[in-house]
Coordinates of C-alpha atoms and ligand atoms in Angstrom, one line a residue:
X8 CA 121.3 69.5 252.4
X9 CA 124.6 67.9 252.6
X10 CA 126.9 69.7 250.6
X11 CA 130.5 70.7 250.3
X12 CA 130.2 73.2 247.9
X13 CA 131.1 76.7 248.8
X14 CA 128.1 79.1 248.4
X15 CA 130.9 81.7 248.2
X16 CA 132.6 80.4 245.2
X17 CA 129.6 81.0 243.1
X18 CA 130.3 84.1 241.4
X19 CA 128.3 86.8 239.2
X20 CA 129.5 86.5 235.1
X21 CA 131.9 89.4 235.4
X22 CA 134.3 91.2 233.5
X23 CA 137.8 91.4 232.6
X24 CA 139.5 94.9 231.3
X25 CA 138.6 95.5 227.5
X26 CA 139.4 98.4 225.4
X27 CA 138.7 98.4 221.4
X28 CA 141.8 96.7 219.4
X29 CA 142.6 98.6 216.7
X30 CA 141.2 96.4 213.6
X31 CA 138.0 96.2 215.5
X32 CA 138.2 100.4 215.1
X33 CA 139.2 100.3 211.3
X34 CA 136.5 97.8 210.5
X35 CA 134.1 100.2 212.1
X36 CA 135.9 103.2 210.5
X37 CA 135.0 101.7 207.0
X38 CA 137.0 104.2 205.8
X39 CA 135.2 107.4 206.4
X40 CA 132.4 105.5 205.2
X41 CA 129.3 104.3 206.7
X42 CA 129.3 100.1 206.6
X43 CA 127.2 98.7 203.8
X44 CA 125.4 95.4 203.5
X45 CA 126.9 92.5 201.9
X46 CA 124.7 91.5 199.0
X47 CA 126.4 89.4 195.9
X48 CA 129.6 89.5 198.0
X49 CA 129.8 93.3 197.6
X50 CA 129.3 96.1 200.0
X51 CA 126.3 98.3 199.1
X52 CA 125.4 100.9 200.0
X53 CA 121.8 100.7 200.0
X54 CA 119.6 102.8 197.8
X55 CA 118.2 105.1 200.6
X56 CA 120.2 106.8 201.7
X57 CA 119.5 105.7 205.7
X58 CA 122.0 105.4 207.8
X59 CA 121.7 104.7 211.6
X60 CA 124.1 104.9 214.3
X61 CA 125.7 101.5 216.1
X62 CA 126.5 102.8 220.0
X63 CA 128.0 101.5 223.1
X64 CA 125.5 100.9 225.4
X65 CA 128.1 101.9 228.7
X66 CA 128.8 105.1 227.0
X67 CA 126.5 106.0 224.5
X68 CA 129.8 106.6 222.1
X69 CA 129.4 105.9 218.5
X70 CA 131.0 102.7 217.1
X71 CA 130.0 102.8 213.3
X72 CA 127.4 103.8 211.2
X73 CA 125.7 101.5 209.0
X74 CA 123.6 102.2 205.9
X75 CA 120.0 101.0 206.1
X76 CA 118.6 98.1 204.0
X77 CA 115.6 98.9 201.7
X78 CA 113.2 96.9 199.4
X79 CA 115.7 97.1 196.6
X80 CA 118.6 95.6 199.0
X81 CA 116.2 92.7 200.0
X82 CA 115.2 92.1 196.5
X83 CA 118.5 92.1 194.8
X84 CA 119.9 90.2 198.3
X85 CA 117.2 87.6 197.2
X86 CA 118.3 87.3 193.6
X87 CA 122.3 86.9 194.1
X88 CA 121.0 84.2 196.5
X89 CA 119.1 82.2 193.6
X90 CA 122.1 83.1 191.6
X91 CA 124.5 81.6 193.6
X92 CA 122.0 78.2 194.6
X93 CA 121.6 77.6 190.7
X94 CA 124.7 78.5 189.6
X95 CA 126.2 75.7 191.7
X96 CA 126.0 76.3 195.5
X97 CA 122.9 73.4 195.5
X98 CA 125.0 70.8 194.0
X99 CA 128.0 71.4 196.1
X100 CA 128.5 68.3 198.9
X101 CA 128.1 68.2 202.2
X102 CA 132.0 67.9 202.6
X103 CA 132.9 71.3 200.4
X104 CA 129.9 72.7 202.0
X105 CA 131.6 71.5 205.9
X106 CA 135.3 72.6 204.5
X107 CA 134.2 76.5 203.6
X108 CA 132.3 76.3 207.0
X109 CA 135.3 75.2 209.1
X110 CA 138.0 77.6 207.2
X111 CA 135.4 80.4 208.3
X112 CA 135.7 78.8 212.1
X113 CA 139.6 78.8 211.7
X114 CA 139.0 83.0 210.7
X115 CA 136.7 83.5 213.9
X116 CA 139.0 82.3 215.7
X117 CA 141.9 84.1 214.1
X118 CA 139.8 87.5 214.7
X119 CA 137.8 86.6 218.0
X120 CA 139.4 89.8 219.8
X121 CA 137.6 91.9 217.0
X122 CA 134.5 90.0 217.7
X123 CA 135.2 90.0 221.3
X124 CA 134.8 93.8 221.0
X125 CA 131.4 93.5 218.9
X126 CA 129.8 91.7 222.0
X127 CA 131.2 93.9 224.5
X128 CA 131.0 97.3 223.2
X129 CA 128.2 97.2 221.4
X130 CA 126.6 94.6 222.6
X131 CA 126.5 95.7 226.4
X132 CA 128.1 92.1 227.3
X133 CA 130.8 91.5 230.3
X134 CA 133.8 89.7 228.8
X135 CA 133.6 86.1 230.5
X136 CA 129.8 85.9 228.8
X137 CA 131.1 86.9 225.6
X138 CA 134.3 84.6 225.7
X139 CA 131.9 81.5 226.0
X140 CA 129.3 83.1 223.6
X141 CA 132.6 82.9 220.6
X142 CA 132.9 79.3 221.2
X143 CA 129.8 78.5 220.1
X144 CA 130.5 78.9 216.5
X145 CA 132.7 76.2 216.1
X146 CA 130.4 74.1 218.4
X147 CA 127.6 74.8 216.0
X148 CA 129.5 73.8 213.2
X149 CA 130.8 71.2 214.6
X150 CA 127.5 69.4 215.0
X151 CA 126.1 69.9 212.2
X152 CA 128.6 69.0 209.9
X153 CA 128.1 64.9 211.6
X154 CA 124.6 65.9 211.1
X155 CA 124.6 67.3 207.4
X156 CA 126.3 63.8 206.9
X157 CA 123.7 61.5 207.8
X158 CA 121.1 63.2 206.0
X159 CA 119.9 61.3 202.9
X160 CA 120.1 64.3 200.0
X161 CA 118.2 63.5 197.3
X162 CA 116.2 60.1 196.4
X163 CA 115.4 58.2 198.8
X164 CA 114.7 54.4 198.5
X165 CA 111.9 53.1 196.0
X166 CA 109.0 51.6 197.0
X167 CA 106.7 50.2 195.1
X168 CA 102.9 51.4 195.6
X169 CA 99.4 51.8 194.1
X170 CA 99.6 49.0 191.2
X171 CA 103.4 49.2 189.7
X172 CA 103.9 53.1 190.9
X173 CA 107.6 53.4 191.8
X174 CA 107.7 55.9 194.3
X175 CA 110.5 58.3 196.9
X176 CA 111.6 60.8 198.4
X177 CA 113.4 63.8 197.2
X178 CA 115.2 65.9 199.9
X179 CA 116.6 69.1 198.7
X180 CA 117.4 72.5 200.2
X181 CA 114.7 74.9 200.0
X182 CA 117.0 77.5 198.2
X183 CA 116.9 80.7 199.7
X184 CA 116.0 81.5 203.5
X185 CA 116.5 84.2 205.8
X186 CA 117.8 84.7 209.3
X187 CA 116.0 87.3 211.2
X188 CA 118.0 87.7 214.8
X189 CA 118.1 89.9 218.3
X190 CA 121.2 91.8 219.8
X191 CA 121.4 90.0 223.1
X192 CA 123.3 87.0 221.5
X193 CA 124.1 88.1 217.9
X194 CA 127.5 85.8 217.2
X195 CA 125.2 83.0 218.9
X196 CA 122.3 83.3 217.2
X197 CA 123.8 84.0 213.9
X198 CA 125.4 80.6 214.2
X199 CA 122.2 78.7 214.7
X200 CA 120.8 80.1 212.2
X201 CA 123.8 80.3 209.7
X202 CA 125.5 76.8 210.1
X203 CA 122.1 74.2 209.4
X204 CA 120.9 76.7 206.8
X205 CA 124.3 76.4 204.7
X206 CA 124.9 72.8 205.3
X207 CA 121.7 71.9 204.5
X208 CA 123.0 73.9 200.7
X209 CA 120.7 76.8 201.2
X210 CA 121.8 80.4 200.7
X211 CA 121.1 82.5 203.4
X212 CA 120.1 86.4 204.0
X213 CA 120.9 86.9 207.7
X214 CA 119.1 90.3 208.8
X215 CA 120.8 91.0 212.6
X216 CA 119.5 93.5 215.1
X217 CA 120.0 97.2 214.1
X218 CA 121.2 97.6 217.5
X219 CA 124.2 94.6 217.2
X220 CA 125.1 94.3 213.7
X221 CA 128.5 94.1 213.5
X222 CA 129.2 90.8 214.2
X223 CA 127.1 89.7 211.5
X224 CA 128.6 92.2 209.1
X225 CA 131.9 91.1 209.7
X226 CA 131.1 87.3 209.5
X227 CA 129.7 88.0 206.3
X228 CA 133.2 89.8 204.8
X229 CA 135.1 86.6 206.4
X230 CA 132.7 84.0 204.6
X231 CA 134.3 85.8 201.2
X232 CA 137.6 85.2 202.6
X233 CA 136.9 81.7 203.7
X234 CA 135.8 80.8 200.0
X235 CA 132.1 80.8 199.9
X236 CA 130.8 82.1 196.7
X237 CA 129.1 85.4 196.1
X238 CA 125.6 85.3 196.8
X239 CA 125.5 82.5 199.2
X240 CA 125.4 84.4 202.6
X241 CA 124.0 88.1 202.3
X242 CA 123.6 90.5 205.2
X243 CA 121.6 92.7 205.6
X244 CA 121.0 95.4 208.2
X245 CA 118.6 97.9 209.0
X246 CA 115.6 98.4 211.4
X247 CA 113.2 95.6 212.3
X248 CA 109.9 97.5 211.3
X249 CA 111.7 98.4 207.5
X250 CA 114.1 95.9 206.6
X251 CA 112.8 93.4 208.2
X252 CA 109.7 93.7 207.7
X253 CA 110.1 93.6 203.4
X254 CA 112.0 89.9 204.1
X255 CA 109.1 88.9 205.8
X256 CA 106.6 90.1 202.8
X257 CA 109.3 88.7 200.4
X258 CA 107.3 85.6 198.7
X259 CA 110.9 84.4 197.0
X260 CA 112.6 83.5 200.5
X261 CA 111.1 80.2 201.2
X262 CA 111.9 79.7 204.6
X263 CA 112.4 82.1 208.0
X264 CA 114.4 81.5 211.0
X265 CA 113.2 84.0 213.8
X266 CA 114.7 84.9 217.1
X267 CA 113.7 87.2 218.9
X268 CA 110.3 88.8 221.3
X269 CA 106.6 86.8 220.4
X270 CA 105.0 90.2 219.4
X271 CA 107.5 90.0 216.2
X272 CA 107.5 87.2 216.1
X273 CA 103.3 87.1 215.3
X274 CA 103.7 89.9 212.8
X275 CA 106.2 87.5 210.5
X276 CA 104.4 84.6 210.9
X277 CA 101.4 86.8 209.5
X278 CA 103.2 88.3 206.6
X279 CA 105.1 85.3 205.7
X280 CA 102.0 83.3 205.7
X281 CA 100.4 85.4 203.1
X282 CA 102.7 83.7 200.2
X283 CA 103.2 80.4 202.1
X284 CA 107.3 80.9 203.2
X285 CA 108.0 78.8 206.3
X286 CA 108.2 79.9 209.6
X287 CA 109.9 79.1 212.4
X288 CA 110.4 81.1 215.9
X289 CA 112.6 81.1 219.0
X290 CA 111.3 83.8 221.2
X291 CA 111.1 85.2 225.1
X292 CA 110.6 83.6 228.3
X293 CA 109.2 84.3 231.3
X294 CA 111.4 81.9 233.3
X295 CA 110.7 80.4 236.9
X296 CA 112.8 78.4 239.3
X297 CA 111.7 76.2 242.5
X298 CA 113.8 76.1 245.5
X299 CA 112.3 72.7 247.2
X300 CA 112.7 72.3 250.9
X301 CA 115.7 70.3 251.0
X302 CA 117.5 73.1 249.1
X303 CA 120.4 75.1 250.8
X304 CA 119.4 78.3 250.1
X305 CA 122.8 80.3 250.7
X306 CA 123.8 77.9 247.9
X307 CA 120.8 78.2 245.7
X308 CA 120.1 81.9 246.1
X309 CA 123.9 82.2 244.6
X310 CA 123.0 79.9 241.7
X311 CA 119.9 80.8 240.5
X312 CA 121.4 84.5 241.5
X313 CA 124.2 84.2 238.5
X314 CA 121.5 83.0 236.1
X315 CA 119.0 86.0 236.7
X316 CA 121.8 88.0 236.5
X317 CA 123.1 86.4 232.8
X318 CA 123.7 89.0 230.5
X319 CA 122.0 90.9 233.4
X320 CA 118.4 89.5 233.0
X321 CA 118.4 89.7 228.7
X322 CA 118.4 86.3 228.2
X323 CA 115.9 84.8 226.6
X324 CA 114.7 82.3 229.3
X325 CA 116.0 83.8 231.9
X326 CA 114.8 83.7 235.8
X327 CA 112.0 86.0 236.7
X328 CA 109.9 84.2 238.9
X329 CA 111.0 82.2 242.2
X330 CA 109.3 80.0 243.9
X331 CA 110.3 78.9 247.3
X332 CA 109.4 76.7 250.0
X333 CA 108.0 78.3 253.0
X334 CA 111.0 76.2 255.1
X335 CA 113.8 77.8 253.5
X336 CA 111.7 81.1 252.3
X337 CA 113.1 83.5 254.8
X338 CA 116.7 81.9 253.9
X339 CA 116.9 81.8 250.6
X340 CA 115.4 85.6 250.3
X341 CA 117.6 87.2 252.8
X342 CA 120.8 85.4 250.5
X343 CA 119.7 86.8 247.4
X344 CA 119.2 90.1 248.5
X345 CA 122.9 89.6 249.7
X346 CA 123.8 88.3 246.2
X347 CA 121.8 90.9 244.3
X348 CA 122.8 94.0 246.1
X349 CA 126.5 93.3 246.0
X350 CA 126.7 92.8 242.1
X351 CA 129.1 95.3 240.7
X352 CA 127.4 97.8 238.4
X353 CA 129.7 99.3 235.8
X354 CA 130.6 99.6 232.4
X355 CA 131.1 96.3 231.3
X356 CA 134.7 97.2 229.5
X357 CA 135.7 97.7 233.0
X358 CA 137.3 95.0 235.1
X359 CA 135.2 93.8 237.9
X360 CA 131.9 94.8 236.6
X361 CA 128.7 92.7 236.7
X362 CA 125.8 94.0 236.2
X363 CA 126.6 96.4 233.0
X364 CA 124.1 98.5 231.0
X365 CA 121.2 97.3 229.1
X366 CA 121.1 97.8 225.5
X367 CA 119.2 101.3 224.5
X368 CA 117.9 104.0 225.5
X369 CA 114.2 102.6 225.4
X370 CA 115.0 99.4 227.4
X371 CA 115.2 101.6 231.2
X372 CA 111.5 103.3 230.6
X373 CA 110.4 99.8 229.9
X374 CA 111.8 98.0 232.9
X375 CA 111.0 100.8 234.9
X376 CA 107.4 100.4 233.7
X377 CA 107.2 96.5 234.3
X378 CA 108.9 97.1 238.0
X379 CA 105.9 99.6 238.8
X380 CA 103.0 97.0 236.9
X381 CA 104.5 94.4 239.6
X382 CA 104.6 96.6 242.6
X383 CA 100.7 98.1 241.2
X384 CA 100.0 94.2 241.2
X385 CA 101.0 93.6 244.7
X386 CA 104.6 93.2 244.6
X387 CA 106.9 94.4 248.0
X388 CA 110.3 95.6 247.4
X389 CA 113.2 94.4 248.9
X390 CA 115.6 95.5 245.8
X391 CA 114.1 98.6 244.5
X392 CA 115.7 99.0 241.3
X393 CA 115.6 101.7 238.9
X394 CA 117.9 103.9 236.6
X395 CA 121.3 104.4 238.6
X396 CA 124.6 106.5 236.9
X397 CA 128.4 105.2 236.7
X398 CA 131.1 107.4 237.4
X399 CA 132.8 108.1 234.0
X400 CA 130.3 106.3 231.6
X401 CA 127.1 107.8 230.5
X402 CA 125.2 104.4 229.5
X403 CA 121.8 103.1 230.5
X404 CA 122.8 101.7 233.5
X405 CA 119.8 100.0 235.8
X406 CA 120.0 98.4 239.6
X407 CA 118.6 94.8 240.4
X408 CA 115.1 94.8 241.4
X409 CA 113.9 91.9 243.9
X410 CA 110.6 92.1 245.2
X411 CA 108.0 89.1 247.3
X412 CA 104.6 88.9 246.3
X413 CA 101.7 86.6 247.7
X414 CA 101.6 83.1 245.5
X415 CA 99.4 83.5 242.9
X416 CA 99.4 87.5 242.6
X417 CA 99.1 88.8 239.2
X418 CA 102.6 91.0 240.2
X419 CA 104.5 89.2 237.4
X420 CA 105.6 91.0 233.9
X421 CA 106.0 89.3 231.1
X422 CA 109.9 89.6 229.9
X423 CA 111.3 92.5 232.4
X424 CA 114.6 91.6 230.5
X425 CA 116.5 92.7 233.6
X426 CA 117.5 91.3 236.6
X427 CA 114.6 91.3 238.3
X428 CA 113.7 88.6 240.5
X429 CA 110.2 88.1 242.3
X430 CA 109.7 85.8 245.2
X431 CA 106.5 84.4 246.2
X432 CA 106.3 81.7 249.2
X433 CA 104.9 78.2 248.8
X434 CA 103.6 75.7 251.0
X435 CA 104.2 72.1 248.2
X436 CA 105.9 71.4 245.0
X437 CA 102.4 71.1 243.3
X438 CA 101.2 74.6 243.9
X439 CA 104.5 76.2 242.5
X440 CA 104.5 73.7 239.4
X441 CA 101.2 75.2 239.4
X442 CA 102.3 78.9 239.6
X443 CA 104.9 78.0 237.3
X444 CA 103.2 76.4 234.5
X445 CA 100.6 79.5 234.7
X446 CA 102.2 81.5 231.7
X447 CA 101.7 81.6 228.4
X448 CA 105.0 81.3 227.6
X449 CA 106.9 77.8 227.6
X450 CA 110.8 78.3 227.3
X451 CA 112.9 77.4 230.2
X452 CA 112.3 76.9 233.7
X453 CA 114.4 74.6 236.8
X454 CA 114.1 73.1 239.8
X455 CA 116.7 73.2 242.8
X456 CA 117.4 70.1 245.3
X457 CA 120.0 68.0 246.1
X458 CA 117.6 64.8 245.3
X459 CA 118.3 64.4 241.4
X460 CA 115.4 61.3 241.2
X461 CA 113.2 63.8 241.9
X462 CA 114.3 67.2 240.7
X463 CA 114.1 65.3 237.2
X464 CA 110.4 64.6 238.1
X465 CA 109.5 68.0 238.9
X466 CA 111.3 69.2 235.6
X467 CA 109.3 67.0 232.8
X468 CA 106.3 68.7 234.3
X469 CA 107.5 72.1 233.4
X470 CA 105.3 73.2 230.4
X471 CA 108.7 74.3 229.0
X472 CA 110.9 73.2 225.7
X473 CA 113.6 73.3 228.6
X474 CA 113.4 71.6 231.8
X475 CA 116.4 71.7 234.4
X476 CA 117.6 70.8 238.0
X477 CA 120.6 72.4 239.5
X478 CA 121.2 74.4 236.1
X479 CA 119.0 77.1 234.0
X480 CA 120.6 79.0 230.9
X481 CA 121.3 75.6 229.7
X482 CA 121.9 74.7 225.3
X483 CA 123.6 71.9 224.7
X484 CA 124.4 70.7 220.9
X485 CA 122.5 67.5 220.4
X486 CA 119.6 68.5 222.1
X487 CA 116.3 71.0 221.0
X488 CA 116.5 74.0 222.6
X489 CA 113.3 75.4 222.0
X490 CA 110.3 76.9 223.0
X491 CA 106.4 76.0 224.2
X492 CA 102.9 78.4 224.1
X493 CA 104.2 81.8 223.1
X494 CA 108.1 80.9 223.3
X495 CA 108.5 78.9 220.1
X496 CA 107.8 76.7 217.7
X497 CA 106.4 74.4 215.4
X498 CA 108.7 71.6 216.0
X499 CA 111.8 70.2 218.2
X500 CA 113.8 73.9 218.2
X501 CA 117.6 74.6 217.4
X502 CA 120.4 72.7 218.0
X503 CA 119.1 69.2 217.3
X504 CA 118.9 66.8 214.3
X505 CA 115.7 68.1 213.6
X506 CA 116.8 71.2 212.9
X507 CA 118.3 70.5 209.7
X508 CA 114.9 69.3 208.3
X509 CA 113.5 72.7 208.8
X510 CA 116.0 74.0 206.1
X511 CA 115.3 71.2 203.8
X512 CA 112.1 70.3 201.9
X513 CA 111.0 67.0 201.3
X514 CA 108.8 65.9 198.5
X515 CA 107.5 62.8 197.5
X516 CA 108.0 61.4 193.6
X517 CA 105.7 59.1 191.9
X518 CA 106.5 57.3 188.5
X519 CA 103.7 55.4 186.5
X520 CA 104.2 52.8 183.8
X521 CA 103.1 54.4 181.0
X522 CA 100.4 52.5 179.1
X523 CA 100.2 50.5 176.1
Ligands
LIG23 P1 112.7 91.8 218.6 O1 111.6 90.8 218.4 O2 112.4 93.2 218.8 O3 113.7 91.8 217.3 C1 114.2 90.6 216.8 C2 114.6 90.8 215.3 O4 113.4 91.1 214.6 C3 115.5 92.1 215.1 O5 116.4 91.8 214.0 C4 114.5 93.1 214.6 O6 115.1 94.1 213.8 C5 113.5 92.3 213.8 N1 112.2 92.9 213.7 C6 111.5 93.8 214.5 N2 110.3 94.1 214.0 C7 110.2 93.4 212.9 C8 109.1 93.3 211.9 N3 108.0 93.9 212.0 N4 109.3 92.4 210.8 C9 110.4 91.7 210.7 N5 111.5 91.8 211.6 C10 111.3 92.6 212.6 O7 113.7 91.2 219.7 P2 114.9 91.9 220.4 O8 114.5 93.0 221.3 O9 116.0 92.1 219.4 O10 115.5 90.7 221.3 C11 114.9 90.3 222.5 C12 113.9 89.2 222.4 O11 114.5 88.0 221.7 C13 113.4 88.7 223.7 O12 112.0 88.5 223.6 C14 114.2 87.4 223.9 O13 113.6 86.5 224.8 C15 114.2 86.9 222.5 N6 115.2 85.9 222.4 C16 114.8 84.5 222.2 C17 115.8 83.6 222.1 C18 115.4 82.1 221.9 O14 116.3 81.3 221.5 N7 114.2 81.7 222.2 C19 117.1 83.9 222.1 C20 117.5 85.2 222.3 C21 116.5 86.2 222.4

């Protein structure tokens, strides 16, 4: 490959110096009291009495507590949202509807330290991820403001049918619809879901991750200072299995966005489905890349090296499986275990580090387990991996695993959600799209070459909502970003001007002369 590009250059996401600003501390502080969810635009409490414990994964320090969310909270988060539609946010236009949403952009940004140290402290994330995760907001609601602008609100034109019938369309929001997110992107995520569902003139109930929440709960106090109504975005926190299971069951939301893992994923669609709400799911990836022969593998290892390593393996499509040309095999393996084993592991609020801690305390038994499933399946280690300690923070700190299997062995897990990268040889570009496309899940895979003609080839054969060359990781506002078998779906995804429909319904009107 002829390239000029310094393999070198390529570096690991890593992590500037980041202690706690002091507003981020009071917010968390709540005044000696544990942080409630917004329902109505007030703080509650919650009527259960539960309150659970937000840490910091590198540490295992207590950030805040926050109170629980039960069937009560859900219910009443669900009537101060048809409060708030009828009482005015459904006839509000799509400009006062894009006005609120950009003077809550312009208070992000005013407070992006404090959410800064959401991501990183309790969120596990090294500080040059998280910077480019805050930018997304505004990105988000960017686009969809020129998209909530084209749409056609309302009656559409009249045709005439069936013997004199006038008959139209009638777009309108659905009214209330819920949010149900992860904690690997939570600022993100709540964006995707947030800024379509409010432009569109829905009122939302966003339901984050018990393990990130305070992002959410702090977007949700700064939509009350950017001016939108009581009632028209709630939060709510609380565990998956409680309070989000009774949003799912609730037959008044009409619609659900869901992010997060397919198992969940199943269990909403299920409940939902018994009272007809709408469902719609983003969920894991089993991602692969191919390294073709033409490849320089210092160069590639690096690349698709930083992307296994994104948010150290928990992103949702990122790169678990490799698969690389017998001619450049040997080279690209031998670089990646160069690339791998000199990532810096630390805590991630600590300048330099790269590979930081993963979230809880479950996640290292699990990706312990899937490491051993691989190696039982075949797998040879080259990067053993495992639970490791670092000085001065007691967090869940894990080392990169990288292991070679024979093509075709059954030696890879589902989601590992780590770095954890398995390389199997190949002799053709047909048996790895083979290999590749031999998952049940469908999110986001790539190809690496310097010939773009055909790179773009290889990708639309990937049985993926993502397909990429040179790149992996990759969202871009404009286009779906969404998911295939397992990973997603119905529908486009996020991000595109499909999206918006999801939060609207559409009905069709008929009018008959009357007779006589
Ligand atoms: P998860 O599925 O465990 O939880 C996601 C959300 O669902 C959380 O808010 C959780 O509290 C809630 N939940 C859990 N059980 C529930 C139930 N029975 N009823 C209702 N809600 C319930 O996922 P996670 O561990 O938070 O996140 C990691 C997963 O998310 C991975 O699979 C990852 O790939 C996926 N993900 C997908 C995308 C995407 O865009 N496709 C993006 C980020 C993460």
């Amino acid at each position: 490959m002829s390239t000029t590009a310094d393999p070198l250059t390529i570096e690991a996401f890593t992590a500037e110096s980041f202690s706690a600003p002091e507003p981020f501390t009071r917010f968390c502080n709540n005044g000696g009291k544990p942080l409630g969810g917004i329902i109505g635009g007030e703080e509650v409490p919650g009527s259960m009495n539960a309150i659970f414990d937000v840490i910091n994964p590198g540490t295992k320090e207590i950030l805040a507590t926050v109170s629980e969310m039960g069937y009560d909270e859900v219910n009443d988060a669900v009537a101060a949202g048809y409060r708030a539609f009828h009482g005015g946010w459904k006839n509000t236009s799509v400009e006062e509807r894009i006005d609120l949403m950009m003077k809550l952009v312009d208070l992000l940004e005013r407070d992006k330290k404090l959410l800064l140290a959401c991501e990183i402290l309790n969120g596990g994330k090294v500080s040059e991820l998280a910077h480019g995760d805050l930018t997304h907001f505004k990105s988000c609601a960017d686009y969809f403001s020129s998209v909530a602008r084209t749409v056609n609100f309302g009656d559409g034109g009249v045709m005439s049918v069936n013997n004199g019938q006038d008959a139209y369309t009638f777009i309108e929001p659905w009214g209330v619809v819920a949010g149900i997110v992860p904690w690997n992107y939570p600022v993100v995520l709540t964006a995707w879901f947030m800024v379509p569902a409010l432009l569109a003139g829905n009122c939302v109930l966003l339901k984050p991750s018990e393990e990130t929440p305070l992002s959410a709960l702090y977007i949700g106090k700064l939509a009350e200072e950017a001016g939108f109504p009581a009632g028209v975005i709630n939060v709510l926190p609380g565990r998956g299995e409680l309070t989000g299971k009774f949003i799912s069951e609730h037959p008044g939301i009409r619609f659900i966005g869901f992010t997060g893992s397919p198992g969940v994923g199943q269990a909403i669609l299920n409940a939902a489905d018994k009272h007809g709400t709408r469902v719609k799911r983003e969920m894991g990836g089993n991602g692969s890349a191919l390294v073709l022969p033409d490849a320089d593998p210092q160069l590639v290892a690096r690349m698709i090296g930083k992307n296994a390593n994104q948010h150290y393996g928990q992103t949702c499509s990122t790169i678990h499986r490799v698969y690389a040309h017998k001619e450049v095999y040997d080279d690209f393996l031998g670089a990646t275990e160069e690339f791998m084993s000199n990532l810096k592991i630390g805590n991630q609020a600590e300048a330099g580090t790269q590979l930081g801690p993963v979230i809880n305390s479950r996640q290292p038994q699990r990706i312990v387990q899937g490491i051993e499933n691989a190696k039982a399946n075949g797998a040879s280690t080259i990067l053993s991996g495992g639970r490791t300690t670092v000085e001065g923070s007691d967090g869940y700190y894990l080392k990169p695993t990288l292991l070679t299997s024979e093509p075709g062995s059954r030696s890879n897990p589902q989601e590992v959600f780590h770095c954890f990268v398995n390389v199997q040889k190949v002799e053709s570009v047909e048996e790895a799209l083979g290999y590749a496309n031999d998952t049940h899940y469908g999110l986001g895979s790539s190809v690496w070459t310097p010939d773009l003609e055909r790179g773009a080839q290889i990708a639309k054969q990937f049985r993926d909502g993502t397909g990429q060359v040179n790149c992996h990781n990759t969202v871009a506002y404009g286009l779906p970003y969404g998911g295939m078998g397992i990973s997603g779906g119905p529908g486009a995804g996020v991000n595109c001007e499909e999206t918006i429909r999801d939060y609207l319904q559409v009905k069709s009107i008929f009018v008959a002369p009357y007779p006589g």
